[in-house]
Tab-separated table of C-alpha atoms (C1' of nucleotides) in Angstrom:
chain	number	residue	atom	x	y	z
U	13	UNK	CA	0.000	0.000	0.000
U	14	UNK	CA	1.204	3.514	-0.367
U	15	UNK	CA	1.542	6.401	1.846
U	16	UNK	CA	-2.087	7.616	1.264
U	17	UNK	CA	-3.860	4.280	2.021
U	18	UNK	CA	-1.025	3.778	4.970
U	19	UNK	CA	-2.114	7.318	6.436
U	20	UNK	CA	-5.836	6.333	6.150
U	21	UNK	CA	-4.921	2.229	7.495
U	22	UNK	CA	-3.020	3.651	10.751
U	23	UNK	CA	-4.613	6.900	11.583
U	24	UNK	CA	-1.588	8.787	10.897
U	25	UNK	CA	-0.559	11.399	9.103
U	26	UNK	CA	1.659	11.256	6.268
U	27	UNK	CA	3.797	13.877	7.502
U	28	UNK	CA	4.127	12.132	10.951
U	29	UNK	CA	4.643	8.940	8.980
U	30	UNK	CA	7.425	10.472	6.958
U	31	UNK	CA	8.837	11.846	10.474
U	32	UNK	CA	8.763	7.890	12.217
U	33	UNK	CA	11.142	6.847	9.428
U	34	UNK	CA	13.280	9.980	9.562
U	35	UNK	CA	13.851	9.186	13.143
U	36	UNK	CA	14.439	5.481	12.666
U	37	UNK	CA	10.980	4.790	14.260
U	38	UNK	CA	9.844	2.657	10.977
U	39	UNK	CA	12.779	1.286	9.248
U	40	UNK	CA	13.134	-0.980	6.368
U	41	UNK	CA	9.959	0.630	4.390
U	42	UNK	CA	10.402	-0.106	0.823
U	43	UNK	CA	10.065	1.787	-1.944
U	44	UNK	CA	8.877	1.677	-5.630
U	45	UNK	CA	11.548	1.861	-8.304
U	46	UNK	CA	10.603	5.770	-8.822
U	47	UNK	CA	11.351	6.015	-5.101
U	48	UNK	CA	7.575	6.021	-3.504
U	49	UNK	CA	7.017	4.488	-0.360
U	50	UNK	CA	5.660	0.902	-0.749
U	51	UNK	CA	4.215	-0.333	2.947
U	52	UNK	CA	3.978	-3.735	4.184
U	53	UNK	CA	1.370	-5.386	6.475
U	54	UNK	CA	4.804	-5.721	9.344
U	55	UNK	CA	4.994	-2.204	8.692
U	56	UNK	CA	1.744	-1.559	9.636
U	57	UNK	CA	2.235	-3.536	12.535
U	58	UNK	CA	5.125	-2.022	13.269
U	59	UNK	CA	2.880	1.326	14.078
U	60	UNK	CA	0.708	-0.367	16.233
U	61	UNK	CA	4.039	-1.112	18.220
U	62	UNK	CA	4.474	2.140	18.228
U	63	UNK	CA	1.306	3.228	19.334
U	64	UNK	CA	1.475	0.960	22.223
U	65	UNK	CA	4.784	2.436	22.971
U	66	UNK	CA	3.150	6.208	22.989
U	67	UNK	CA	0.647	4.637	25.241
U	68	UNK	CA	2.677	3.975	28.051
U	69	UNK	CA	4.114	7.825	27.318
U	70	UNK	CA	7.388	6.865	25.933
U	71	UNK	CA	8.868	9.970	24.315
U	72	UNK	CA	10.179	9.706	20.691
U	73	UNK	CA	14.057	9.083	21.723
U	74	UNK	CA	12.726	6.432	24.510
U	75	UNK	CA	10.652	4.572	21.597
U	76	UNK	CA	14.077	4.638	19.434
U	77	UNK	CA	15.752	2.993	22.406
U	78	UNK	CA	12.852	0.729	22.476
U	79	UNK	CA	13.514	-0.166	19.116
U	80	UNK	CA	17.195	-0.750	18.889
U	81	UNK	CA	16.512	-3.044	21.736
U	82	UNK	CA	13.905	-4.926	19.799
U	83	UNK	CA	15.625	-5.240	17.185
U	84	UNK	CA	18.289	-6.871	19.049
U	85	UNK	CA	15.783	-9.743	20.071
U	86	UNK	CA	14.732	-11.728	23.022
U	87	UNK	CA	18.080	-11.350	25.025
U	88	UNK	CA	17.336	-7.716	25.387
U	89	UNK	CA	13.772	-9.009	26.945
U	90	UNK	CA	15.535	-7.375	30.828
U	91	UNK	CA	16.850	-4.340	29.475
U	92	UNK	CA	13.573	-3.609	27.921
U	93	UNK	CA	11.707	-4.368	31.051
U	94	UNK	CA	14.228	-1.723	33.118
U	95	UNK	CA	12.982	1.131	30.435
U	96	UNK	CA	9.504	0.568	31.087
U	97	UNK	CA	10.732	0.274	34.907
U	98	UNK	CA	12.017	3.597	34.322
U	99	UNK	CA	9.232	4.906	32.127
U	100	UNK	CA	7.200	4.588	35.496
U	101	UNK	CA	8.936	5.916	37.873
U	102	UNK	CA	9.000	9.016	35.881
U	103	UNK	CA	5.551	8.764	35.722
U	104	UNK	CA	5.137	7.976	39.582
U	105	UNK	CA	7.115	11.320	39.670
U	106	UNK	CA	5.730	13.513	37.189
U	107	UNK	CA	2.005	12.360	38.670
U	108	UNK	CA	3.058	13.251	42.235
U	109	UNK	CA	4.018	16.781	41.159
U	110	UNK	CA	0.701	17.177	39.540
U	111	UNK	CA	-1.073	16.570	42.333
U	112	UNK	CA	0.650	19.064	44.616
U	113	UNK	CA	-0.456	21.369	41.674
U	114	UNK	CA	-3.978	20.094	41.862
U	115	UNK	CA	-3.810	20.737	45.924
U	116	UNK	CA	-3.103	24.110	45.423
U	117	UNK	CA	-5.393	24.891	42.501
U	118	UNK	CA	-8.668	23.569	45.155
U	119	UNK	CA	-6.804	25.400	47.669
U	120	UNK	CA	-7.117	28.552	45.731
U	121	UNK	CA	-10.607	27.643	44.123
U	122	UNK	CA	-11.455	27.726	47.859
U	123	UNK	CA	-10.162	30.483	48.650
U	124	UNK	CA	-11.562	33.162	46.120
U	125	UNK	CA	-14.667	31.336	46.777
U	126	UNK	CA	-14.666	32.032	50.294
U	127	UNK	CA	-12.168	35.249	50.979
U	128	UNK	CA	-15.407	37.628	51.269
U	129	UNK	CA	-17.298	35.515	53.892
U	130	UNK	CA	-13.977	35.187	55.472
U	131	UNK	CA	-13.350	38.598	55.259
U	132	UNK	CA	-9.699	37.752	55.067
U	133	UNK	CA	-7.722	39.280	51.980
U	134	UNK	CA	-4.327	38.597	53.267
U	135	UNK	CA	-3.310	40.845	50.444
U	136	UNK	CA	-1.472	39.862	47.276
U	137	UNK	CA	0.406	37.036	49.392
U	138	UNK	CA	-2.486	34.972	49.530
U	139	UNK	CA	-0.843	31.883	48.765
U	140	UNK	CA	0.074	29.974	51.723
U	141	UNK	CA	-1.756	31.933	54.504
U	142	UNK	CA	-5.185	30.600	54.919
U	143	UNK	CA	-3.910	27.058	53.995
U	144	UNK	CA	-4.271	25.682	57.807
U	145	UNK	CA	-7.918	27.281	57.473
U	146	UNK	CA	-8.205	25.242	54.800
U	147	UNK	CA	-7.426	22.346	55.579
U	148	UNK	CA	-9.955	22.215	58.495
U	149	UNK	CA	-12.657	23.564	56.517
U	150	UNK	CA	-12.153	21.906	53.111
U	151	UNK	CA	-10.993	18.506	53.791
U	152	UNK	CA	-13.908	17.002	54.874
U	153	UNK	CA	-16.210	19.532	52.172
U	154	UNK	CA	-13.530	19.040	49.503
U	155	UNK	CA	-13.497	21.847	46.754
U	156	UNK	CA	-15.471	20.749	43.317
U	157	UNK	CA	-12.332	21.429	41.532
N	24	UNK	CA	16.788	47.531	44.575
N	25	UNK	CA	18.248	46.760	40.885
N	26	UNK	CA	18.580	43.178	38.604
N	27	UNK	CA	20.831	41.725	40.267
N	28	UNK	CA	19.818	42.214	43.356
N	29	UNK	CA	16.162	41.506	42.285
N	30	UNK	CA	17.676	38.319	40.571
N	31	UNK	CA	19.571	37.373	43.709
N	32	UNK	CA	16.040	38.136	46.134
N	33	UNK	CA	13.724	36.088	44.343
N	34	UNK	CA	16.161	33.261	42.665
N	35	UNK	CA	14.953	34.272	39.144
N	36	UNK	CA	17.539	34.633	36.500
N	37	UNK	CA	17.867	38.252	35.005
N	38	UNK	CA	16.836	36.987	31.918
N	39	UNK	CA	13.095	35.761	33.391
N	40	UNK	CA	13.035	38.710	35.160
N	41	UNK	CA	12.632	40.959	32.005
N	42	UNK	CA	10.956	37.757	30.258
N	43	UNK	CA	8.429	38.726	32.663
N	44	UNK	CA	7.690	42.225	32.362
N	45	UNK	CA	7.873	41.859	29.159
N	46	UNK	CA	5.161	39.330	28.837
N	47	UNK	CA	3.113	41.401	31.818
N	48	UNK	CA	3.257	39.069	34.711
N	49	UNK	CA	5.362	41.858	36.279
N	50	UNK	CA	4.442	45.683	35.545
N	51	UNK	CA	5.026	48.960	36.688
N	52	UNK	CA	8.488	48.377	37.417
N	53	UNK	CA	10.335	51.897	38.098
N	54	UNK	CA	13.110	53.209	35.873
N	55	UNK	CA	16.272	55.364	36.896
N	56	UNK	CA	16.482	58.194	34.764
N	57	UNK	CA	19.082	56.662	32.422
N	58	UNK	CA	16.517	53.678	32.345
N	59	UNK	CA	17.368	51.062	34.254
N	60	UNK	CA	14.989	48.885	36.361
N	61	UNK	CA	14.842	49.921	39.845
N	62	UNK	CA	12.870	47.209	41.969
N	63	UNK	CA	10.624	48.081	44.917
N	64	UNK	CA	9.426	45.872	47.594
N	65	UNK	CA	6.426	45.444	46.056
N	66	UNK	CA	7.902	43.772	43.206
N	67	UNK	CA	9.359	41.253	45.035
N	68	UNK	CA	5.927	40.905	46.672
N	69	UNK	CA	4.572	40.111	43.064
N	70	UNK	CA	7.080	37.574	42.208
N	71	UNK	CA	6.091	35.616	45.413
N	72	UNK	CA	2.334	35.471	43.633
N	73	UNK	CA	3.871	34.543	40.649
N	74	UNK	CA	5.519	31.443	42.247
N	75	UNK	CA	2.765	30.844	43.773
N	76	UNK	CA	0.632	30.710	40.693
N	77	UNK	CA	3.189	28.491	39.303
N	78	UNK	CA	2.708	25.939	41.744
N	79	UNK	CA	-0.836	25.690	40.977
N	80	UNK	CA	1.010	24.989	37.524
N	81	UNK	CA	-0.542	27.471	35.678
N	82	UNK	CA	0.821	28.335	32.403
N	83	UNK	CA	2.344	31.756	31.409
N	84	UNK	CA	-1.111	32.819	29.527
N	85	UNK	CA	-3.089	31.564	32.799
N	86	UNK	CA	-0.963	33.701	34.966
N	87	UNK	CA	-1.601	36.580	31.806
N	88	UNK	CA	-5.183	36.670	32.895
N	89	UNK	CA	-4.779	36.300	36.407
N	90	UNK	CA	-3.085	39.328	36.832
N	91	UNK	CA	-5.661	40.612	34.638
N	92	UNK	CA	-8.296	40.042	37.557
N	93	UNK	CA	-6.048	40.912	39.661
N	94	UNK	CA	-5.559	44.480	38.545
N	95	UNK	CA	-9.744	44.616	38.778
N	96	UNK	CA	-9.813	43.950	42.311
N	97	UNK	CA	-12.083	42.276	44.467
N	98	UNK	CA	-14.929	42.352	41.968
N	99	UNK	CA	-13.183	39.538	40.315
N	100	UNK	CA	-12.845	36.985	43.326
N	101	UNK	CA	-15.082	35.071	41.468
N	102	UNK	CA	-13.682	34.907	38.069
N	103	UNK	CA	-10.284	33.440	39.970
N	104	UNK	CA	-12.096	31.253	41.352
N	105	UNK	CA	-13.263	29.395	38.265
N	106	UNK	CA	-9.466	30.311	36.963
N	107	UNK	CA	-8.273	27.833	39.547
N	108	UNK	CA	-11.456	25.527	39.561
N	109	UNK	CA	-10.495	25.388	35.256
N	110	UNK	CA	-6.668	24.675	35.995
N	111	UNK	CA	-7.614	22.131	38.819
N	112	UNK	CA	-9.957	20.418	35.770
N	113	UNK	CA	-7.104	19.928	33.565
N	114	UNK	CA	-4.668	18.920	35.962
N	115	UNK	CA	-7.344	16.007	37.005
N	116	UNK	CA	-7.442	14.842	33.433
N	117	UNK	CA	-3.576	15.237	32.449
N	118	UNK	CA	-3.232	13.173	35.823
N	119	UNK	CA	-6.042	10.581	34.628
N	120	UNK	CA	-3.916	10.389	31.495
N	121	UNK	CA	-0.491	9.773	32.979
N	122	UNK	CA	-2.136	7.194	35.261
N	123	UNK	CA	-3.355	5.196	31.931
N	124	UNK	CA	0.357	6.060	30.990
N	125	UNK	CA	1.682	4.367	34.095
N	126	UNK	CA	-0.910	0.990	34.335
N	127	UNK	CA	0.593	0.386	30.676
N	128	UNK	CA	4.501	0.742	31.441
N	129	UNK	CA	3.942	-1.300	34.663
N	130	UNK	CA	2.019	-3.977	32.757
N	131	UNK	CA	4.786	-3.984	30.252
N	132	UNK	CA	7.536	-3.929	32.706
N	133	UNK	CA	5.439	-7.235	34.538
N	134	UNK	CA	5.582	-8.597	30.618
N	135	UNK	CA	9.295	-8.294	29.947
N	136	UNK	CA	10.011	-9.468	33.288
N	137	UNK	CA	7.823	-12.704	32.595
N	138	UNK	CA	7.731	-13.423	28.613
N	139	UNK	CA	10.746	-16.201	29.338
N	140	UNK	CA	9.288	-18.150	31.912
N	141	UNK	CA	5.461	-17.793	30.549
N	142	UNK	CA	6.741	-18.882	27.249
N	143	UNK	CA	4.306	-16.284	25.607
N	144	UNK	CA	6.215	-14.621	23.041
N	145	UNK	CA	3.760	-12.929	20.875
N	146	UNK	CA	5.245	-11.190	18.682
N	147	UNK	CA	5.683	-7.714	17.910
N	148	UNK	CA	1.824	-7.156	18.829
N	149	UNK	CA	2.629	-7.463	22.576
N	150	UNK	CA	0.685	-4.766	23.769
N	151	UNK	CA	-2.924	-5.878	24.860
N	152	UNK	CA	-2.270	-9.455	24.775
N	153	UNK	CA	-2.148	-11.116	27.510
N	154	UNK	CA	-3.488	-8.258	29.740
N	155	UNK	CA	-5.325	-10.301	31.299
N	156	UNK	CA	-3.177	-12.640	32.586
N	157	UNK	CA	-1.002	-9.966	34.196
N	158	UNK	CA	-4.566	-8.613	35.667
N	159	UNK	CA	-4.857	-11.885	37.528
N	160	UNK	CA	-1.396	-12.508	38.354
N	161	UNK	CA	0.182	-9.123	38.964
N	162	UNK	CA	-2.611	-6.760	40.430
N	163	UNK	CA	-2.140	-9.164	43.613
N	164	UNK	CA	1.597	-8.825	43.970
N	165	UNK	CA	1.697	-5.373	42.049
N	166	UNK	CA	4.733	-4.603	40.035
N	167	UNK	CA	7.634	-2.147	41.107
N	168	UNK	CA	7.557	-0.228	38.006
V	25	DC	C1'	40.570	58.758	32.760
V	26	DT	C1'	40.482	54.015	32.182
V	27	DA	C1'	38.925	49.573	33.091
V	28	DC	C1'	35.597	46.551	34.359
V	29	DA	C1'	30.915	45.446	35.964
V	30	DT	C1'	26.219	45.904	35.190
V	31	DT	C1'	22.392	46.779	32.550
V	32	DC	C1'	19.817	47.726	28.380
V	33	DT	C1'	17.147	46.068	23.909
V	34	DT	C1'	16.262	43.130	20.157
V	35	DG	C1'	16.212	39.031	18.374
V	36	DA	C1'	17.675	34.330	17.917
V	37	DG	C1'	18.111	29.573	20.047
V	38	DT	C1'	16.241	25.349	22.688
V	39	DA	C1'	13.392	20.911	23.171
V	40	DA	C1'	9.429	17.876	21.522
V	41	DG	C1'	6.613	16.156	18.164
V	42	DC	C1'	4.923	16.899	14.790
V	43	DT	C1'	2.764	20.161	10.821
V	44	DC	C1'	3.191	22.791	6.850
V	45	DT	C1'	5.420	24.949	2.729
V	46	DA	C1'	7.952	25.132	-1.491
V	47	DG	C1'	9.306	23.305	-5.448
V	48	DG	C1'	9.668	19.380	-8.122
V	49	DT	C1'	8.529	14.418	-9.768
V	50	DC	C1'	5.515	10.645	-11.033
V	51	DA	C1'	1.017	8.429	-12.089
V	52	DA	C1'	-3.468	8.132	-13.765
V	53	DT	C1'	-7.214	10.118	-16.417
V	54	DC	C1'	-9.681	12.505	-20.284
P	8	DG	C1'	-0.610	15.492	-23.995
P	9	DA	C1'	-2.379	18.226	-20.508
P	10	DT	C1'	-4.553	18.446	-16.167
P	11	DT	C1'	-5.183	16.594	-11.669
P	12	DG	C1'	-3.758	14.023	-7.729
P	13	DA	C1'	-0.455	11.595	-4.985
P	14	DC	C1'	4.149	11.706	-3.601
P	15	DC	C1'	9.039	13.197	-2.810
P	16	DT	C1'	12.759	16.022	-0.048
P	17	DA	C1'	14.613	19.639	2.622
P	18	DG	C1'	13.738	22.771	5.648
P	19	DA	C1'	10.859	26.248	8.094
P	20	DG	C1'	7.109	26.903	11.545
P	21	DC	C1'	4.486	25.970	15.798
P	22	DT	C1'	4.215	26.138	21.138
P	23	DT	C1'	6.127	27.046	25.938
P	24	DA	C1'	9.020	29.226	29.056
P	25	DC	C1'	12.759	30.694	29.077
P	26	DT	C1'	17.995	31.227	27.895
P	27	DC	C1'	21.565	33.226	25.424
P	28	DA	C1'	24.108	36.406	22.288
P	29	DA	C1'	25.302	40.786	20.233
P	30	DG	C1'	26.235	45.333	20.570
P	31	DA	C1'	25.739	49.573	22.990
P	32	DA	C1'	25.376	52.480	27.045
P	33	DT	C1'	25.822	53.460	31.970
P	34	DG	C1'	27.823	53.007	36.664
P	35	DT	C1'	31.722	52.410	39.746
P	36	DA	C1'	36.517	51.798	41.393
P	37	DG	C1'	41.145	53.183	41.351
DNA sequence: CTACATTCTTGAGTAAGCTCTAGGTCAATC
DNA sequence: GATTGACCTAGAGCTTACTCAAGAATGTAG
């Protein structure tokens, strides 16, 4: 199939199809003698690999890695199981620091919702005054978010 | 006080400093008259908001309209509100998504670990397959991703 | 007065993951 | 054989939140 019926068969675009390849995400794609791309069934395969990949949030250079490794075969089976080890715990991380964010953001969306009742503008340093306030009020009346 | 003290006083780089007040997060910041920045107090006062609107993690633009609000005074208590109730929306889904993110890499951390000994190589199109299996097997002794 | 430090502005560079453009080639149709 | 459509490559553009560089002017110490 060519790069139209490809785009259409994976969901892709061609540019981002042209871009895998570039980067050594697809390899081995064949091509007509006039130089057009000529795609395989393994190739299609080959981006649902990739989509599972993106699904567990690998970024582009991790899904290379990914790739050199499975192209090496099953003896690279352990290191590819320590970079989706690693994968997660930058996950773990990234998830943790979201959710101090997200405390903050109800803290605040309580606050403004609540500073006139209150009657307590702290001023412009609003941030972390209040917060003890908070946490006996809101806690058990969480904020909607 | 002038940039480097500023820089120095709140731990921004010079650089971010005039990033800032350039983009509008910081404004009204006094000149001497052969036009260099001359920081008061109350400067200092409005990085400490900025930080703190940073660790609610909201972006640059966010932060664009909060001062916005800001500027209008009270009045607007209730348009920060929804601000922050917005931002804590979007952290809850980007921290849905990341936890989809992070069930996948541990499951295919579990599968690397495992494909050996299970004897379940199947192929490329390792992704969803068995799933299930590492539902029943793994969720009880939960992987250390 | 000279040297060196600090600051100024404008504009370019960075990373990620594509998208889009320009300019040209090839294929299929009327 | 000319138009239309699909395709090619190389390279620029997009977004975010800054960082960095260039070149010029001001401030300060000796």
């Amino acid at each position: 199939m060519k790069m139209k019926e490809m785009s259409e068969a994976t969901g892709l675009s061609e540019h981002a199809l042209r871009y895998y390849e570039r980067e050594g995400l697809l390899f081995d794609v064949k091509r007509t003698p006039s130089g057009r791309r000529e795609y395989s069934k393994k190739d299609v395969e080959m981006v649902e690999v990739l989509e599972c990949l993106k699904a567990a949030g690998l970024s582009i250079s991790d899904i290379k890695e990914f790739i050199h490794l499975f192209r090496g075969g099953e003896e690279t089976y352990p290191q590819r199981a320590d970079l989706f080890r690693r994968q997660a715990g930058s996950l773990r991380s990234r998830i943790a620091e979201l959710q101090t964010q997200l405390d903050v953001a109800d803290y605040k969306t309580w606050y403004y919702e609540n500073v006139l009742e209150l009657g307590a503008d702290d001023g412009p340093l609003v941030c972390l005054k209040m917060r003890e306030r908070y946490e006996k009020m809101a806690k058990g009346q969480p904020p909607r978010g």
